[in-house]
Amino acid sequence: EKTIYSDWNSDAITTYLYLWQTSGDEKYKNIAVNTLNFFKDNMVTEQGAYHYFKEDKSKSVRGNLLDNSHLLLTFVEGYVVLNDDSYLKTAKELADYSLNELYDWNSGGFFERHSLNIEMYGPGENVKLSKPIQENGIMSYALLKLYKQTNNLDYLNSGIKTLGLIQDNVAGLDRGYYGVMAAKFAIENNLLKEYD
């Protein structure tokens, strides 16, 4: 499979950042940096992240929580580990897009899809108002971590409100892992006292 997917590559980048931190082996850092730079330069736009990049250099499908949540967390981690300001800028672009286009400002949480790629879906399916637990956990964790780097209260408030939305629905390690990590991060950093 020669197609490059945003969500799967995000997990790989985070893994290579961790491997570099724990081993000090520069090859892991180089893989993470090269892949972060590829996604920063080719896959993230002001209209959100693309889902895939094909061998013929075509890319498509924006507006999905899946890609924006995974890449947001990856770029926050990239900034924290590598201290590259361009990664923080990319993380803020992804967060701001997600808050503008996918966030439910009334009830909290992020909708699954709001895609402008209407031709990729059946009638009306380019918008999907479900709020998947796993991706909302990722968004909550990423936004809380981003808040610690920026002091932007929109990131804190939406991260905490999203965590509150999913807390009773977290089930199983796969879907619930990032929700648990978000809760742990909020407690360790005393973020509920800063929540507005």
PDB file of N, CA, C and O in Angstrom, residues 12-78:
ATOM      1  N   ALA A  12       2.626   6.649  14.179  1.00  0.00           N
ATOM      2  CA  ALA A  12       4.014   6.259  13.936  1.00  0.00           C
ATOM      3  C   ALA A  12       4.978   7.374  14.348  1.00  0.00           C
ATOM      4  O   ALA A  12       6.009   7.116  14.979  1.00  0.00           O
ATOM      5  N   ILE A  13       4.638   8.616  14.013  1.00  0.00           N
ATOM      6  CA  ILE A  13       5.504   9.748  14.374  1.00  0.00           C
ATOM      7  C   ILE A  13       5.658   9.822  15.892  1.00  0.00           C
ATOM      8  O   ILE A  13       6.775   9.979  16.414  1.00  0.00           O
ATOM      9  N   THR A  14       4.551   9.726  16.611  1.00  0.00           N
ATOM     10  CA  THR A  14       4.597   9.783  18.068  1.00  0.00           C
ATOM     11  C   THR A  14       5.473   8.664  18.630  1.00  0.00           C
ATOM     12  O   THR A  14       6.236   8.871  19.579  1.00  0.00           O
ATOM     13  N   THR A  15       5.385   7.505  18.023  1.00  0.00           N
ATOM     14  CA  THR A  15       6.213   6.374  18.456  1.00  0.00           C
ATOM     15  C   THR A  15       7.693   6.662  18.231  1.00  0.00           C
ATOM     16  O   THR A  15       8.528   6.412  19.110  1.00  0.00           O
ATOM     17  N   TYR A  16       8.037   7.208  17.076  1.00  0.00           N
ATOM     18  CA  TYR A  16       9.439   7.510  16.798  1.00  0.00           C
ATOM     19  C   TYR A  16       9.964   8.629  17.692  1.00  0.00           C
ATOM     20  O   TYR A  16      11.139   8.605  18.090  1.00  0.00           O
ATOM     21  N   LEU A  17       9.126   9.590  18.047  1.00  0.00           N
ATOM     22  CA  LEU A  17       9.542  10.615  19.010  1.00  0.00           C
ATOM     23  C   LEU A  17       9.862   9.976  20.364  1.00  0.00           C
ATOM     24  O   LEU A  17      10.863  10.306  21.006  1.00  0.00           O
ATOM     25  N   TYR A  18       9.016   9.053  20.766  1.00  0.00           N
ATOM     26  CA  TYR A  18       9.245   8.350  22.027  1.00  0.00           C
ATOM     27  C   TYR A  18      10.519   7.514  21.962  1.00  0.00           C
ATOM     28  O   TYR A  18      11.332   7.518  22.904  1.00  0.00           O
ATOM     29  N   LEU A  19      10.717   6.803  20.861  1.00  0.00           N
ATOM     30  CA  LEU A  19      11.925   5.991  20.714  1.00  0.00           C
ATOM     31  C   LEU A  19      13.184   6.861  20.771  1.00  0.00           C
ATOM     32  O   LEU A  19      14.192   6.480  21.382  1.00  0.00           O
ATOM     33  N   TRP A  20      13.146   8.022  20.143  1.00  0.00           N
ATOM     34  CA  TRP A  20      14.298   8.913  20.193  1.00  0.00           C
ATOM     35  C   TRP A  20      14.546   9.397  21.623  1.00  0.00           C
ATOM     36  O   TRP A  20      15.680   9.411  22.094  1.00  0.00           O
ATOM     37  N   GLN A  21      13.463   9.774  22.335  1.00  0.00           N
ATOM     38  CA  GLN A  21      13.627  10.259  23.708  1.00  0.00           C
ATOM     39  C   GLN A  21      14.216   9.191  24.626  1.00  0.00           C
ATOM     40  O   GLN A  21      15.009   9.496  25.509  1.00  0.00           O
ATOM     41  N   THR A  22      13.794   7.952  24.436  1.00  0.00           N
ATOM     42  CA  THR A  22      14.225   6.894  25.351  1.00  0.00           C
ATOM     43  C   THR A  22      15.556   6.267  24.963  1.00  0.00           C
ATOM     44  O   THR A  22      16.260   5.752  25.827  1.00  0.00           O
ATOM     45  N   SER A  23      15.909   6.294  23.683  1.00  0.00           N
ATOM     46  CA  SER A  23      17.144   5.642  23.241  1.00  0.00           C
ATOM     47  C   SER A  23      18.255   6.621  22.887  1.00  0.00           C
ATOM     48  O   SER A  23      19.428   6.266  22.920  1.00  0.00           O
ATOM     49  N   GLY A  24      17.874   7.845  22.501  1.00  0.00           N
ATOM     50  CA  GLY A  24      18.866   8.807  22.037  1.00  0.00           C
ATOM     51  C   GLY A  24      19.384   8.525  20.641  1.00  0.00           C
ATOM     52  O   GLY A  24      20.270   9.220  20.148  1.00  0.00           O
ATOM     53  N   ASP A  25      18.796   7.551  19.960  1.00  0.00           N
ATOM     54  CA  ASP A  25      19.243   7.178  18.617  1.00  0.00           C
ATOM     55  C   ASP A  25      18.697   8.192  17.601  1.00  0.00           C
ATOM     56  O   ASP A  25      17.491   8.314  17.419  1.00  0.00           O
ATOM     57  N   GLU A  26      19.613   8.903  16.938  1.00  0.00           N
ATOM     58  CA  GLU A  26      19.240   9.973  16.015  1.00  0.00           C
ATOM     59  C   GLU A  26      18.402   9.486  14.831  1.00  0.00           C
ATOM     60  O   GLU A  26      17.652  10.267  14.256  1.00  0.00           O
ATOM     61  N   LYS A  27      18.515   8.219  14.465  1.00  0.00           N
ATOM     62  CA  LYS A  27      17.730   7.737  13.323  1.00  0.00           C
ATOM     63  C   LYS A  27      16.234   7.849  13.601  1.00  0.00           C
ATOM     64  O   LYS A  27      15.453   8.152  12.708  1.00  0.00           O
ATOM     65  N   TYR A  28      15.829   7.641  14.859  1.00  0.00           N
ATOM     66  CA  TYR A  28      14.418   7.764  15.207  1.00  0.00           C
ATOM     67  C   TYR A  28      13.970   9.230  15.140  1.00  0.00           C
ATOM     68  O   TYR A  28      12.878   9.532  14.670  1.00  0.00           O
ATOM     69  N   LYS A  29      14.820  10.119  15.602  1.00  0.00           N
ATOM     70  CA  LYS A  29      14.513  11.543  15.516  1.00  0.00           C
ATOM     71  C   LYS A  29      14.382  11.964  14.062  1.00  0.00           C
ATOM     72  O   LYS A  29      13.450  12.698  13.703  1.00  0.00           O
ATOM     73  N   ASN A  30      15.292  11.526  13.212  1.00  0.00           N
ATOM     74  CA  ASN A  30      15.259  11.900  11.799  1.00  0.00           C
ATOM     75  C   ASN A  30      13.991  11.424  11.114  1.00  0.00           C
ATOM     76  O   ASN A  30      13.399  12.147  10.306  1.00  0.00           O
ATOM     77  N   ILE A  31      13.565  10.203  11.431  1.00  0.00           N
ATOM     78  CA  ILE A  31      12.314   9.689  10.850  1.00  0.00           C
ATOM     79  C   ILE A  31      11.141  10.558  11.291  1.00  0.00           C
ATOM     80  O   ILE A  31      10.294  10.949  10.479  1.00  0.00           O
ATOM     81  N   ALA A  32      11.092  10.886  12.580  1.00  0.00           N
ATOM     82  CA  ALA A  32       9.991  11.712  13.100  1.00  0.00           C
ATOM     83  C   ALA A  32      10.005  13.094  12.458  1.00  0.00           C
ATOM     84  O   ALA A  32       8.965  13.590  12.004  1.00  0.00           O
ATOM     85  N   VAL A  33      11.167  13.735  12.391  1.00  0.00           N
ATOM     86  CA  VAL A  33      11.273  15.082  11.836  1.00  0.00           C
ATOM     87  C   VAL A  33      10.895  15.096  10.360  1.00  0.00           C
ATOM     88  O   VAL A  33      10.127  15.955   9.905  1.00  0.00           O
ATOM     89  N   ASN A  34      11.429  14.150   9.591  1.00  0.00           N
ATOM     90  CA  ASN A  34      11.116  14.105   8.157  1.00  0.00           C
ATOM     91  C   ASN A  34       9.630  13.905   7.922  1.00  0.00           C
ATOM     92  O   ASN A  34       9.036  14.525   7.020  1.00  0.00           O
ATOM     93  N   THR A  35       8.998  13.069   8.720  1.00  0.00           N
ATOM     94  CA  THR A  35       7.570  12.803   8.535  1.00  0.00           C
ATOM     95  C   THR A  35       6.728  13.985   9.006  1.00  0.00           C
ATOM     96  O   THR A  35       5.757  14.365   8.343  1.00  0.00           O
ATOM     97  N   LEU A  36       7.096  14.586  10.135  1.00  0.00           N
ATOM     98  CA  LEU A  36       6.394  15.795  10.581  1.00  0.00           C
ATOM     99  C   LEU A  36       6.467  16.883   9.514  1.00  0.00           C
ATOM    100  O   LEU A  36       5.459  17.529   9.199  1.00  0.00           O
ATOM    101  N   ASN A  37       7.648  17.069   8.954  1.00  0.00           N
ATOM    102  CA  ASN A  37       7.805  18.110   7.932  1.00  0.00           C
ATOM    103  C   ASN A  37       6.996  17.802   6.680  1.00  0.00           C
ATOM    104  O   ASN A  37       6.421  18.707   6.067  1.00  0.00           O
ATOM    105  N   PHE A  38       6.936  16.536   6.295  1.00  0.00           N
ATOM    106  CA  PHE A  38       6.112  16.153   5.144  1.00  0.00           C
ATOM    107  C   PHE A  38       4.648  16.535   5.393  1.00  0.00           C
ATOM    108  O   PHE A  38       3.992  17.137   4.538  1.00  0.00           O
ATOM    109  N   PHE A  39       4.138  16.174   6.572  1.00  0.00           N
ATOM    110  CA  PHE A  39       2.735  16.470   6.866  1.00  0.00           C
ATOM    111  C   PHE A  39       2.502  17.972   7.002  1.00  0.00           C
ATOM    112  O   PHE A  39       1.492  18.484   6.530  1.00  0.00           O
ATOM    113  N   LYS A  40       3.412  18.671   7.617  1.00  0.00           N
ATOM    114  CA  LYS A  40       3.285  20.128   7.757  1.00  0.00           C
ATOM    115  C   LYS A  40       3.227  20.805   6.393  1.00  0.00           C
ATOM    116  O   LYS A  40       2.405  21.696   6.156  1.00  0.00           O
ATOM    117  N   ASP A  41       4.074  20.355   5.485  1.00  0.00           N
ATOM    118  CA  ASP A  41       4.185  21.006   4.177  1.00  0.00           C
ATOM    119  C   ASP A  41       3.151  20.534   3.158  1.00  0.00           C
ATOM    120  O   ASP A  41       2.825  21.279   2.234  1.00  0.00           O
ATOM    121  N   ASN A  42       2.612  19.328   3.329  1.00  0.00           N
ATOM    122  CA  ASN A  42       1.756  18.742   2.290  1.00  0.00           C
ATOM    123  C   ASN A  42       0.338  18.389   2.719  1.00  0.00           C
ATOM    124  O   ASN A  42      -0.539  18.282   1.865  1.00  0.00           O
ATOM    125  N   MET A  43       0.108  18.198   4.007  1.00  0.00           N
ATOM    126  CA  MET A  43      -1.165  17.605   4.408  1.00  0.00           C
ATOM    127  C   MET A  43      -2.020  18.479   5.327  1.00  0.00           C
ATOM    128  O   MET A  43      -3.167  18.156   5.582  1.00  0.00           O
ATOM    129  N   VAL A  44      -1.473  19.571   5.826  1.00  0.00           N
ATOM    130  CA  VAL A  44      -2.233  20.444   6.725  1.00  0.00           C
ATOM    131  C   VAL A  44      -2.486  21.769   6.011  1.00  0.00           C
ATOM    132  O   VAL A  44      -1.557  22.381   5.479  1.00  0.00           O
ATOM    133  N   THR A  45      -3.755  22.180   5.999  1.00  0.00           N
ATOM    134  CA  THR A  45      -4.146  23.433   5.370  1.00  0.00           C
ATOM    135  C   THR A  45      -5.019  24.228   6.344  1.00  0.00           C
ATOM    136  O   THR A  45      -5.386  23.720   7.406  1.00  0.00           O
ATOM    137  N   GLU A  46      -5.372  25.432   5.974  1.00  0.00           N
ATOM    138  CA  GLU A  46      -6.285  26.218   6.805  1.00  0.00           C
ATOM    139  C   GLU A  46      -7.680  25.600   6.842  1.00  0.00           C
ATOM    140  O   GLU A  46      -8.487  25.931   7.709  1.00  0.00           O
ATOM    141  N   GLN A  47      -7.972  24.701   5.917  1.00  0.00           N
ATOM    142  CA  GLN A  47      -9.251  23.986   5.896  1.00  0.00           C
ATOM    143  C   GLN A  47      -9.109  22.592   6.480  1.00  0.00           C
ATOM    144  O   GLN A  47      -9.887  21.688   6.181  1.00  0.00           O
ATOM    145  N   GLY A  48      -8.120  22.397   7.323  1.00  0.00           N
ATOM    146  CA  GLY A  48      -7.951  21.120   8.003  1.00  0.00           C
ATOM    147  C   GLY A  48      -6.985  20.196   7.299  1.00  0.00           C
ATOM    148  O   GLY A  48      -6.382  20.536   6.283  1.00  0.00           O
ATOM    149  N   ALA A  49      -6.848  19.010   7.869  1.00  0.00           N
ATOM    150  CA  ALA A  49      -5.883  18.018   7.379  1.00  0.00           C
ATOM    151  C   ALA A  49      -6.516  17.146   6.298  1.00  0.00           C
ATOM    152  O   ALA A  49      -7.700  16.816   6.347  1.00  0.00           O
ATOM    153  N   TYR A  50      -5.686  16.776   5.339  1.00  0.00           N
ATOM    154  CA  TYR A  50      -6.098  15.778   4.348  1.00  0.00           C
ATOM    155  C   TYR A  50      -6.026  14.386   4.967  1.00  0.00           C
ATOM    156  O   TYR A  50      -5.179  14.121   5.823  1.00  0.00           O
ATOM    157  N   HIS A  51      -6.876  13.497   4.487  1.00  0.00           N
ATOM    158  CA  HIS A  51      -6.875  12.120   4.985  1.00  0.00           C
ATOM    159  C   HIS A  51      -5.771  11.287   4.339  1.00  0.00           C
ATOM    160  O   HIS A  51      -5.146  10.469   4.999  1.00  0.00           O
ATOM    161  N   TYR A  52      -5.544  11.489   3.039  1.00  0.00           N
ATOM    162  CA  TYR A  52      -4.552  10.644   2.377  1.00  0.00           C
ATOM    163  C   TYR A  52      -3.775  11.395   1.306  1.00  0.00           C
ATOM    164  O   TYR A  52      -4.209  12.422   0.795  1.00  0.00           O
ATOM    165  N   PHE A  53      -2.618  10.839   0.988  1.00  0.00           N
ATOM    166  CA  PHE A  53      -1.715  11.337  -0.056  1.00  0.00           C
ATOM    167  C   PHE A  53      -1.292  10.119  -0.870  1.00  0.00           C
ATOM    168  O   PHE A  53      -0.717   9.181  -0.327  1.00  0.00           O
ATOM    169  N   LYS A  54      -1.617  10.133  -2.172  1.00  0.00           N
ATOM    170  CA  LYS A  54      -1.334   8.960  -3.010  1.00  0.00           C
ATOM    171  C   LYS A  54       0.021   9.070  -3.694  1.00  0.00           C
ATOM    172  O   LYS A  54       0.619  10.140  -3.755  1.00  0.00           O
ATOM    173  N   GLU A  55       0.454   7.967  -4.230  1.00  0.00           N
ATOM    174  CA  GLU A  55       1.751   7.889  -4.898  1.00  0.00           C
ATOM    175  C   GLU A  55       1.846   8.875  -6.067  1.00  0.00           C
ATOM    176  O   GLU A  55       2.915   9.394  -6.366  1.00  0.00           O
ATOM    177  N   ASP A  56       0.717   9.160  -6.718  1.00  0.00           N
ATOM    178  CA  ASP A  56       0.716  10.117  -7.829  1.00  0.00           C
ATOM    179  C   ASP A  56       0.652  11.576  -7.343  1.00  0.00           C
ATOM    180  O   ASP A  56       0.443  12.488  -8.124  1.00  0.00           O
ATOM    181  N   LYS A  57       0.803  11.773  -6.018  1.00  0.00           N
ATOM    182  CA  LYS A  57       0.819  13.076  -5.346  1.00  0.00           C
ATOM    183  C   LYS A  57      -0.570  13.708  -5.206  1.00  0.00           C
ATOM    184  O   LYS A  57      -0.693  14.865  -4.818  1.00  0.00           O
ATOM    185  N   SER A  58      -1.612  12.967  -5.541  1.00  0.00           N
ATOM    186  CA  SER A  58      -2.957  13.479  -5.293  1.00  0.00           C
ATOM    187  C   SER A  58      -3.297  13.279  -3.817  1.00  0.00           C
ATOM    188  O   SER A  58      -2.827  12.347  -3.173  1.00  0.00           O
ATOM    189  N   LYS A  59      -4.092  14.190  -3.297  1.00  0.00           N
ATOM    190  CA  LYS A  59      -4.518  14.107  -1.901  1.00  0.00           C
ATOM    191  C   LYS A  59      -5.958  14.562  -1.827  1.00  0.00           C
ATOM    192  O   LYS A  59      -6.408  15.378  -2.635  1.00  0.00           O
ATOM    193  N   SER A  60      -6.680  14.030  -0.840  1.00  0.00           N
ATOM    194  CA  SER A  60      -8.085  14.396  -0.764  1.00  0.00           C
ATOM    195  C   SER A  60      -8.656  14.064   0.608  1.00  0.00           C
ATOM    196  O   SER A  60      -7.988  13.488   1.451  1.00  0.00           O
ATOM    197  N   VAL A  61      -9.892  14.416   0.770  1.00  0.00           N
ATOM    198  CA  VAL A  61     -10.763  14.197   1.915  1.00  0.00           C
ATOM    199  C   VAL A  61     -10.288  14.985   3.134  1.00  0.00           C
ATOM    200  O   VAL A  61      -9.404  14.561   3.868  1.00  0.00           O
ATOM    201  N   ARG A  62     -10.901  16.134   3.317  1.00  0.00           N
ATOM    202  CA  ARG A  62     -10.664  16.953   4.498  1.00  0.00           C
ATOM    203  C   ARG A  62     -11.946  17.040   5.314  1.00  0.00           C
ATOM    204  O   ARG A  62     -13.012  16.699   4.853  1.00  0.00           O
ATOM    205  N   GLY A  63     -11.810  17.524   6.530  1.00  0.00           N
ATOM    206  CA  GLY A  63     -12.983  17.755   7.369  1.00  0.00           C
ATOM    207  C   GLY A  63     -13.353  16.606   8.271  1.00  0.00           C
ATOM    208  O   GLY A  63     -14.460  16.576   8.811  1.00  0.00           O
ATOM    209  N   ASN A  64     -12.430  15.660   8.488  1.00  0.00           N
ATOM    210  CA  ASN A  64     -12.717  14.530   9.366  1.00  0.00           C
ATOM    211  C   ASN A  64     -12.015  14.706  10.708  1.00  0.00           C
ATOM    212  O   ASN A  64     -10.846  15.076  10.770  1.00  0.00           O
ATOM    213  N   LEU A  65     -12.726  14.412  11.781  1.00  0.00           N
ATOM    214  CA  LEU A  65     -12.150  14.458  13.113  1.00  0.00           C
ATOM    215  C   LEU A  65     -10.985  13.481  13.238  1.00  0.00           C
ATOM    216  O   LEU A  65      -9.988  13.780  13.898  1.00  0.00           O
ATOM    217  N   LEU A  66     -11.090  12.337  12.593  1.00  0.00           N
ATOM    218  CA  LEU A  66     -10.046  11.315  12.653  1.00  0.00           C
ATOM    219  C   LEU A  66      -8.668  11.902  12.355  1.00  0.00           C
ATOM    220  O   LEU A  66      -7.732  11.770  13.147  1.00  0.00           O
ATOM    221  N   ASP A  67      -8.537  12.569  11.232  1.00  0.00           N
ATOM    222  CA  ASP A  67      -7.232  13.085  10.806  1.00  0.00           C
ATOM    223  C   ASP A  67      -6.803  14.296  11.622  1.00  0.00           C
ATOM    224  O   ASP A  67      -5.643  14.411  12.014  1.00  0.00           O
ATOM    225  N   ASN A  68      -7.724  15.203  11.873  1.00  0.00           N
ATOM    226  CA  ASN A  68      -7.376  16.423  12.593  1.00  0.00           C
ATOM    227  C   ASN A  68      -7.003  16.146  14.042  1.00  0.00           C
ATOM    228  O   ASN A  68      -6.094  16.778  14.578  1.00  0.00           O
ATOM    229  N   SER A  69      -7.665  15.195  14.683  1.00  0.00           N
ATOM    230  CA  SER A  69      -7.327  14.879  16.074  1.00  0.00           C
ATOM    231  C   SER A  69      -5.957  14.228  16.169  1.00  0.00           C
ATOM    232  O   SER A  69      -5.117  14.631  16.990  1.00  0.00           O
ATOM    233  N   HIS A  70      -5.711  13.226  15.330  1.00  0.00           N
ATOM    234  CA  HIS A  70      -4.427  12.526  15.377  1.00  0.00           C
ATOM    235  C   HIS A  70      -3.270  13.469  15.058  1.00  0.00           C
ATOM    236  O   HIS A  70      -2.244  13.461  15.751  1.00  0.00           O
ATOM    237  N   LEU A  71      -3.417  14.267  14.011  1.00  0.00           N
ATOM    238  CA  LEU A  71      -2.326  15.177  13.644  1.00  0.00           C
ATOM    239  C   LEU A  71      -2.135  16.284  14.666  1.00  0.00           C
ATOM    240  O   LEU A  71      -1.002  16.705  14.936  1.00  0.00           O
ATOM    241  N   LEU A  72      -3.211  16.764  15.264  1.00  0.00           N
ATOM    242  CA  LEU A  72      -3.079  17.783  16.298  1.00  0.00           C
ATOM    243  C   LEU A  72      -2.215  17.261  17.441  1.00  0.00           C
ATOM    244  O   LEU A  72      -1.257  17.920  17.863  1.00  0.00           O
ATOM    245  N   LEU A  73      -2.533  16.086  17.947  1.00  0.00           N
ATOM    246  CA  LEU A  73      -1.744  15.530  19.045  1.00  0.00           C
ATOM    247  C   LEU A  73      -0.294  15.324  18.620  1.00  0.00           C
ATOM    248  O   LEU A  73       0.636  15.632  19.372  1.00  0.00           O
ATOM    249  N   THR A  74      -0.081  14.861  17.409  1.00  0.00           N
ATOM    250  CA  THR A  74       1.274  14.616  16.926  1.00  0.00           C
ATOM    251  C   THR A  74       2.085  15.902  16.832  1.00  0.00           C
ATOM    252  O   THR A  74       3.257  15.932  17.224  1.00  0.00           O
ATOM    253  N   PHE A  75       1.490  16.969  16.347  1.00  0.00           N
ATOM    254  CA  PHE A  75       2.230  18.225  16.243  1.00  0.00           C
ATOM    255  C   PHE A  75       2.461  18.868  17.612  1.00  0.00           C
ATOM    256  O   PHE A  75       3.486  19.521  17.825  1.00  0.00           O
ATOM    257  N   VAL A  76       1.542  18.685  18.547  1.00  0.00           N
ATOM    258  CA  VAL A  76       1.796  19.151  19.908  1.00  0.00           C
ATOM    259  C   VAL A  76       2.981  18.383  20.491  1.00  0.00           C
ATOM    260  O   VAL A  76       3.910  18.973  21.057  1.00  0.00           O
ATOM    261  N   GLU A  77       2.966  17.059  20.338  1.00  0.00           N
ATOM    262  CA  GLU A  77       4.079  16.240  20.832  1.00  0.00           C
ATOM    263  C   GLU A  77       5.377  16.627  20.128  1.00  0.00           C
ATOM    264  O   GLU A  77       6.436  16.699  20.764  1.00  0.00           O
ATOM    265  N   GLY A  78       5.300  16.859  18.825  1.00  0.00           N
ATOM    266  CA  GLY A  78       6.481  17.259  18.071  1.00  0.00           C
ATOM    267  C   GLY A  78       7.073  18.545  18.613  1.00  0.00           C
ATOM    268  O   GLY A  78       8.297  18.675  18.753  1.00  0.00           O
TER     269      GLY A  78
END
